[in-house]
Coordinates of C-alpha atoms in Angstrom, one line a residue:
M1 CA -8.9 22.6 11.5
S2 CA -7.8 25.4 13.8
M3 CA -5.0 25.1 16.3
S4 CA -7.4 25.3 19.2
Q5 CA -9.1 22.1 18.0
I6 CA -5.9 20.1 18.3
L7 CA -4.5 21.4 21.5
P8 CA -4.2 19.2 24.6
Q9 CA -5.6 20.2 28.0
S10 CA -3.5 23.1 29.3
E11 CA -2.8 21.5 32.7
T12 CA -0.7 18.8 30.9
L13 CA 1.6 21.4 29.2
P14 CA 5.0 22.6 30.5
H15 CA 5.1 26.2 31.7
R16 CA 7.6 28.7 33.0
R17 CA 7.1 27.8 36.6
M18 CA 8.7 24.4 35.8
E19 CA 12.5 24.8 36.1
A20 CA 13.3 22.8 33.0
W21 CA 10.9 24.9 31.0
K22 CA 11.3 28.4 32.4
W23 CA 12.5 29.8 29.1
T24 CA 10.2 27.8 26.9
D25 CA 6.6 28.2 28.1
V26 CA 4.6 25.8 25.9
R27 CA 1.3 26.5 27.7
A28 CA 1.6 30.3 27.1
A29 CA 2.7 29.9 23.5
L30 CA -0.3 27.7 22.6
A31 CA -2.7 30.0 24.5
K32 CA -1.6 33.1 22.6
K33 CA -3.5 34.0 19.5
V34 CA -1.3 34.8 16.5
P35 CA -2.2 36.0 13.0
D36 CA -2.4 33.3 10.3
C37 CA 1.2 33.0 8.9
K38 CA 1.1 30.2 6.3
A39 CA 4.7 29.2 5.7
Q40 CA 6.2 27.2 2.8
L41 CA 9.1 25.3 4.2
A42 CA 11.4 23.4 1.9
P43 CA 12.3 19.8 2.9
L44 CA 15.8 19.0 3.8
A45 CA 17.7 18.0 0.6
V46 CA 18.8 14.5 1.6
P47 CA 21.6 12.6 -0.3
A48 CA 20.6 10.6 -3.4
G49 CA 19.6 7.0 -2.5
A50 CA 18.3 7.8 1.0
V51 CA 15.1 6.0 1.9
V52 CA 12.4 8.5 3.1
L53 CA 9.7 7.5 5.6
E54 CA 7.1 10.4 5.7
F55 CA 5.0 10.9 8.7
I56 CA 2.1 13.3 8.1
D57 CA 0.2 14.4 11.2
G58 CA 1.9 11.6 13.0
E59 CA 0.8 8.8 10.6
L60 CA 3.2 7.0 8.2
H61 CA 2.2 7.5 4.6
G62 CA 2.9 5.3 1.7
N63 CA 4.7 2.0 1.7
P64 CA 8.4 2.8 1.8
D65 CA 10.8 0.2 0.3
L66 CA 13.1 -0.3 3.2
P67 CA 16.5 -1.8 2.7
D68 CA 17.2 -5.4 3.7
G69 CA 17.4 -5.7 7.5
A70 CA 15.0 -2.9 8.3
S71 CA 11.3 -3.1 9.0
I72 CA 8.6 -1.0 10.6
S73 CA 5.6 -2.0 12.6
R74 CA 3.0 -0.5 14.9
E75 CA 4.6 -1.9 18.1
G76 CA 6.5 1.1 19.3
N77 CA 7.4 2.4 22.8
T78 CA 4.5 3.9 24.8
N79 CA 6.2 4.5 28.1
Y80 CA 8.0 7.7 29.0
D81 CA 9.3 9.0 32.3
K82 CA 7.4 11.7 34.1
A83 CA 10.5 13.9 33.6
L84 CA 9.6 13.9 29.9
P85 CA 6.2 15.6 29.9
M86 CA 5.9 16.3 26.2
A87 CA 7.0 12.8 25.2
R88 CA 4.4 11.4 27.6
L89 CA 1.8 13.7 26.0
A90 CA 2.7 12.7 22.5
S91 CA 2.5 9.0 23.5
A92 CA -1.0 9.6 25.0
S93 CA -2.2 11.7 22.1
T94 CA -1.7 9.3 19.3
H95 CA -2.9 5.8 18.4
D96 CA 0.1 5.2 16.1
H97 CA 3.1 4.0 18.0
Y98 CA 5.6 2.9 15.3
C99 CA 8.8 0.8 15.7
L100 CA 11.6 0.9 13.2
N101 CA 13.7 -2.2 13.7
I102 CA 17.2 -2.1 12.1
G103 CA 18.7 -5.6 12.2
R104 CA 21.8 -5.3 10.1
S105 CA 24.2 -2.6 9.0
L106 CA 22.8 -0.1 6.5
N107 CA 24.8 1.6 3.7
T108 CA 21.7 3.6 2.8
S109 CA 20.6 6.5 5.0
L110 CA 17.0 6.4 6.4
C111 CA 15.2 9.8 6.5
L112 CA 12.3 10.2 8.9
R113 CA 10.3 13.2 7.6
F114 CA 7.8 14.6 10.2
V115 CA 5.4 17.2 8.7
G116 CA 2.1 18.6 9.7
R117 CA 0.4 18.8 13.1
G118 CA -0.4 16.7 16.2
A119 CA 1.5 13.9 17.9
A120 CA 3.9 11.4 16.6
S121 CA 5.5 8.4 18.3
L122 CA 8.4 6.3 17.0
E123 CA 10.8 3.8 18.5
I124 CA 14.1 3.0 16.6
L125 CA 16.0 -0.2 17.5
L126 CA 19.5 -0.7 16.2
K127 CA 20.7 -4.2 16.8
A128 CA 24.1 -5.1 18.4
G129 CA 27.2 -4.8 16.3
H130 CA 25.5 -2.9 13.4
F131 CA 25.6 0.7 12.1
A132 CA 23.0 3.0 10.6
T133 CA 22.5 6.6 9.6
V134 CA 19.1 8.1 10.5
I135 CA 18.1 11.6 9.3
E136 CA 15.3 13.4 11.0
D137 CA 13.5 16.3 9.1
H138 CA 11.0 18.1 11.4
R139 CA 8.9 20.7 9.7
T140 CA 5.8 22.4 11.1
E141 CA 4.4 25.3 9.1
D142 CA 1.6 26.9 11.2
N143 CA 0.4 24.4 13.8
F144 CA 1.3 22.5 16.9
S145 CA 3.4 19.4 16.6
N146 CA 4.8 17.1 19.3
T147 CA 7.1 14.2 18.4
A148 CA 8.4 11.5 20.8
L149 CA 11.4 9.3 19.7
A150 CA 12.9 6.4 21.6
Y151 CA 16.3 5.1 20.4
D152 CA 18.0 1.9 21.6
V153 CA 21.5 1.6 20.3
G154 CA 22.6 -2.0 20.8
E155 CA 25.9 -3.3 22.1
A156 CA 28.9 -2.2 19.9
A157 CA 26.4 -0.6 17.5
S158 CA 27.1 2.8 15.8
L159 CA 24.3 5.3 15.1
T160 CA 24.7 8.6 13.2
R161 CA 21.7 10.8 14.0
L162 CA 21.2 13.9 11.9
V163 CA 18.4 16.3 12.9
H164 CA 17.0 19.2 10.9
Q165 CA 14.3 21.4 12.5
N166 CA 12.4 24.2 10.8
G167 CA 9.1 25.8 11.9
G168 CA 6.9 28.6 10.6
A169 CA 6.4 31.9 12.4
A170 CA 3.1 30.6 13.8
A171 CA 4.2 27.1 14.7
V172 CA 4.8 25.5 18.1
Q173 CA 7.1 22.4 17.7
V174 CA 8.5 20.0 20.3
V175 CA 10.8 17.0 19.6
T176 CA 11.8 14.8 22.5
A177 CA 14.4 12.0 22.0
L178 CA 15.3 9.4 24.6
I179 CA 18.4 7.5 23.6
K180 CA 19.7 4.4 25.5
M181 CA 23.3 3.4 24.8
Q182 CA 24.3 -0.2 25.4
E183 CA 27.9 -1.4 26.1
K184 CA 30.5 0.0 23.6
A185 CA 27.7 1.7 21.6
K186 CA 28.6 4.8 19.7
L187 CA 26.4 7.8 18.8
N188 CA 27.3 10.7 16.5
Q189 CA 24.5 13.3 16.6
F190 CA 24.5 16.5 14.6
A191 CA 21.5 18.9 14.7
I192 CA 20.6 22.1 13.0
A193 CA 17.6 24.2 14.1
F194 CA 16.0 27.3 12.7
G195 CA 13.3 27.7 15.4
A196 CA 9.6 28.6 15.1
R197 CA 7.3 30.7 17.2
L198 CA 8.4 28.3 19.8
S199 CA 10.4 25.2 19.3
R200 CA 12.3 22.7 21.5
L201 CA 14.7 19.9 20.6
E202 CA 15.2 17.8 23.8
T203 CA 17.7 14.9 23.9
H204 CA 18.2 12.5 26.8
I205 CA 21.1 10.1 26.7
S206 CA 21.3 7.2 29.1
Y207 CA 24.4 5.0 29.3
A208 CA 23.3 1.5 30.1
G209 CA 26.6 -0.2 29.3
E210 CA 30.2 0.6 29.9
E211 CA 32.6 2.1 27.3
A212 CA 29.9 3.8 25.3
K213 CA 30.6 7.1 23.6
S214 CA 28.4 10.1 22.3
C215 CA 29.1 13.1 20.2
L216 CA 26.3 15.7 20.6
N217 CA 27.0 18.6 18.3
G218 CA 24.8 21.1 16.6
A219 CA 23.9 24.7 15.6
Y220 CA 20.9 27.0 15.7
L221 CA 20.2 30.1 13.5
L222 CA 17.4 32.4 14.5
D223 CA 15.9 35.6 13.2
E224 CA 12.8 37.7 13.4
E225 CA 11.0 36.6 16.6
R226 CA 11.8 32.9 16.4
H227 CA 12.5 30.8 19.5
C228 CA 14.6 27.7 19.7
D229 CA 15.4 25.7 22.8
Q230 CA 18.0 22.9 22.7
T231 CA 18.0 20.9 25.9
F232 CA 20.3 18.0 26.7
H233 CA 20.4 15.6 29.7
V234 CA 23.2 13.0 29.7
T235 CA 23.2 10.4 32.5
H236 CA 26.5 8.6 33.2
G237 CA 25.4 5.7 35.3
V238 CA 28.1 3.2 34.4
E239 CA 31.9 3.4 34.1
H240 CA 34.2 4.4 31.3
C241 CA 31.8 6.4 29.1
I242 CA 32.7 9.4 27.0
T243 CA 30.5 12.4 26.0
R244 CA 31.6 15.3 23.8
Q245 CA 29.3 18.2 23.0
L246 CA 29.7 21.4 21.0
V247 CA 26.6 23.6 20.2
R248 CA 26.9 27.0 18.4
G249 CA 24.3 29.5 17.7
V250 CA 23.7 32.8 15.8
V251 CA 20.7 35.0 16.8
K252 CA 19.5 38.2 15.3
D253 CA 16.5 40.6 15.3
H254 CA 14.3 39.8 18.3
A255 CA 14.9 36.0 18.3
R256 CA 15.7 34.0 21.4
G257 CA 17.9 31.0 21.7
V258 CA 18.0 28.7 24.7
F259 CA 20.7 26.1 25.6
Q260 CA 20.3 23.8 28.6
G261 CA 22.9 21.0 29.0
K262 CA 23.3 18.8 32.0
F263 CA 25.8 16.0 32.6
Y264 CA 24.7 13.8 35.5
V265 CA 27.4 11.4 36.8
G266 CA 26.1 8.9 39.4
R267 CA 28.2 7.1 42.0
A268 CA 28.6 4.2 39.6
G269 CA 29.9 6.5 36.8
Q270 CA 33.6 6.3 37.6
H271 CA 36.1 7.2 34.9
T272 CA 33.5 9.3 33.1
D273 CA 35.1 11.6 30.5
A274 CA 32.7 14.4 29.5
E275 CA 33.1 17.9 27.9
M276 CA 30.3 20.4 27.1
A277 CA 30.7 23.7 25.2
H278 CA 28.1 26.2 24.0
D279 CA 29.0 29.4 22.1
A280 CA 26.5 32.0 20.7
L281 CA 26.9 35.1 18.7
L282 CA 24.2 37.9 19.0
L283 CA 24.1 40.1 15.9
N284 CA 22.2 43.0 17.4
T285 CA 21.0 44.3 20.7
G286 CA 17.4 42.9 20.4
A287 CA 18.6 39.3 20.2
S288 CA 18.8 37.2 23.3
V289 CA 20.3 33.9 24.4
F290 CA 19.7 32.0 27.7
A291 CA 22.2 29.3 28.6
K292 CA 22.4 26.9 31.5
P293 CA 25.3 24.4 31.4
E294 CA 25.4 22.1 34.4
L295 CA 27.5 19.3 35.9
E296 CA 26.1 17.1 38.7
I297 CA 28.7 14.7 39.9
Y298 CA 28.7 12.0 42.6
A299 CA 31.7 9.9 41.4
D300 CA 35.2 10.8 42.5
D301 CA 37.3 9.7 39.6
V302 CA 36.0 11.6 36.6
A303 CA 37.2 14.2 34.0
C304 CA 34.3 16.6 33.3
A305 CA 34.2 20.2 32.0
H306 CA 31.7 22.7 30.7
G307 CA 31.9 26.1 29.2
N308 CA 29.6 28.8 27.8
T309 CA 30.2 32.0 25.8
A310 CA 28.0 34.7 24.3
G311 CA 29.1 37.8 22.4
A312 CA 29.2 39.7 19.1
L313 CA 31.2 39.2 15.9
D314 CA 34.9 40.1 16.2
E315 CA 35.2 43.6 14.7
N316 CA 38.9 43.0 14.0
A317 CA 38.2 39.9 12.1
L318 CA 35.4 41.7 10.2
F319 CA 37.7 44.6 9.4
Y320 CA 40.4 42.1 8.2
M321 CA 37.9 40.5 5.8
R322 CA 36.7 43.9 4.5
Q323 CA 40.2 45.0 3.8
R324 CA 40.5 42.0 1.4
G325 CA 37.8 43.2 -0.9
L326 CA 34.7 41.6 0.7
D327 CA 31.6 43.7 1.4
E328 CA 30.1 43.5 4.9
A329 CA 27.5 40.8 4.1
Q330 CA 30.1 38.6 2.4
A331 CA 32.5 39.0 5.3
K332 CA 29.8 38.2 7.9
T333 CA 28.6 35.2 6.0
L334 CA 32.1 33.8 5.7
L335 CA 32.9 34.3 9.4
L336 CA 29.6 33.0 10.7
R337 CA 29.8 29.9 8.4
A338 CA 33.2 29.1 9.8
F339 CA 32.0 29.6 13.3
L340 CA 28.9 27.3 12.9
G341 CA 30.7 24.8 10.6
T342 CA 33.1 23.8 13.4
A343 CA 30.2 21.9 15.1
F344 CA 30.1 19.6 12.0
D345 CA 33.8 18.9 11.6
E346 CA 33.5 15.4 12.9
L347 CA 30.8 14.5 10.4
D348 CA 33.2 12.8 7.9
D349 CA 30.7 11.7 5.3
E350 CA 31.0 14.3 2.5
A351 CA 27.4 14.0 1.3
L352 CA 26.0 14.3 4.8
H353 CA 28.3 17.1 5.7
T354 CA 27.2 19.0 2.6
M355 CA 23.5 18.3 3.5
M356 CA 23.9 19.8 7.0
L357 CA 25.9 22.9 5.9
M358 CA 23.9 23.9 2.9
P359 CA 20.9 25.2 4.9
I360 CA 23.3 27.2 7.0
T361 CA 24.7 28.9 3.9
D362 CA 21.3 29.5 2.5
W363 CA 20.1 31.1 5.8
L364 CA 23.2 33.3 6.1
E365 CA 22.9 34.6 2.5
A366 CA 19.2 35.4 3.0
A367 CA 19.5 37.0 6.5
L368 CA 22.7 39.1 6.1

């Protein structure tokens, strides 16, 4: 089946005249003909004991042996706001709307592995007072994939969400996640992305209860002509919620990175505490990064900050490393790994920390 046979109607697709998509034109990317570039992408190496749920072309395959307290059904969310055009498209394009219900704390990680083409729709419900770790592995080799995820983190529940994205040079890949945070809920999200011909990881956080907290960290590493867009929208609509965000990127060749982050604080969002930071390193003159950090605040008793930097490797630091016996590639690898690794410092599980850093090390060793 060719890509043209699985594409939705063009008028439903985001394009560059839409402000939120001006650097990630899905319509143009899908209309452009590209040579066949069959990729072989390795799956994320998850820790031993993790339970894997594999979705191929949007359909759950096999009969995974879920841990006690977890179940999956075909009764997932089908309603997405008009502000989420790709999630709405995914929901409309698939008959399989899954719901993963987590009713007790899980000591075993759950890995959601999305491969292939087409649309996928999944709702994840974490019940009040419990904790879980959910790993998402998104791989699209040479087609178009569009995944919609809806998380509901219950009162005083704790979710660790780990996201790995990798697409082939001919792939167009969009993942949209809508996460609702109930009172005193906690989210630790860590994402790593390697781009595709065009890719977008979009995360929307909505605080529905007071004293909830989110950590939204991640990294992207892009080479050749890959494109990766990481977009975040956090709505502080209630009091006493905390958001911390650190995203770091490394871009080389003619690749393009996009970061869009917005903290919206409504009038009811008093005592919000939110910080956003995005830092990127461009390794040559052909690489590019577009960044748009935003604060929109209507409350008068908040502590909010945002920052953005882009530049090159520190030549003095590189010289220092070279003087101690490292060749140029080794020195760059060490510096860049430290730069990117900071985004994962708060991931305190050793096995999961290693899982997220290993692809970074592999990419740096191959690219430098």
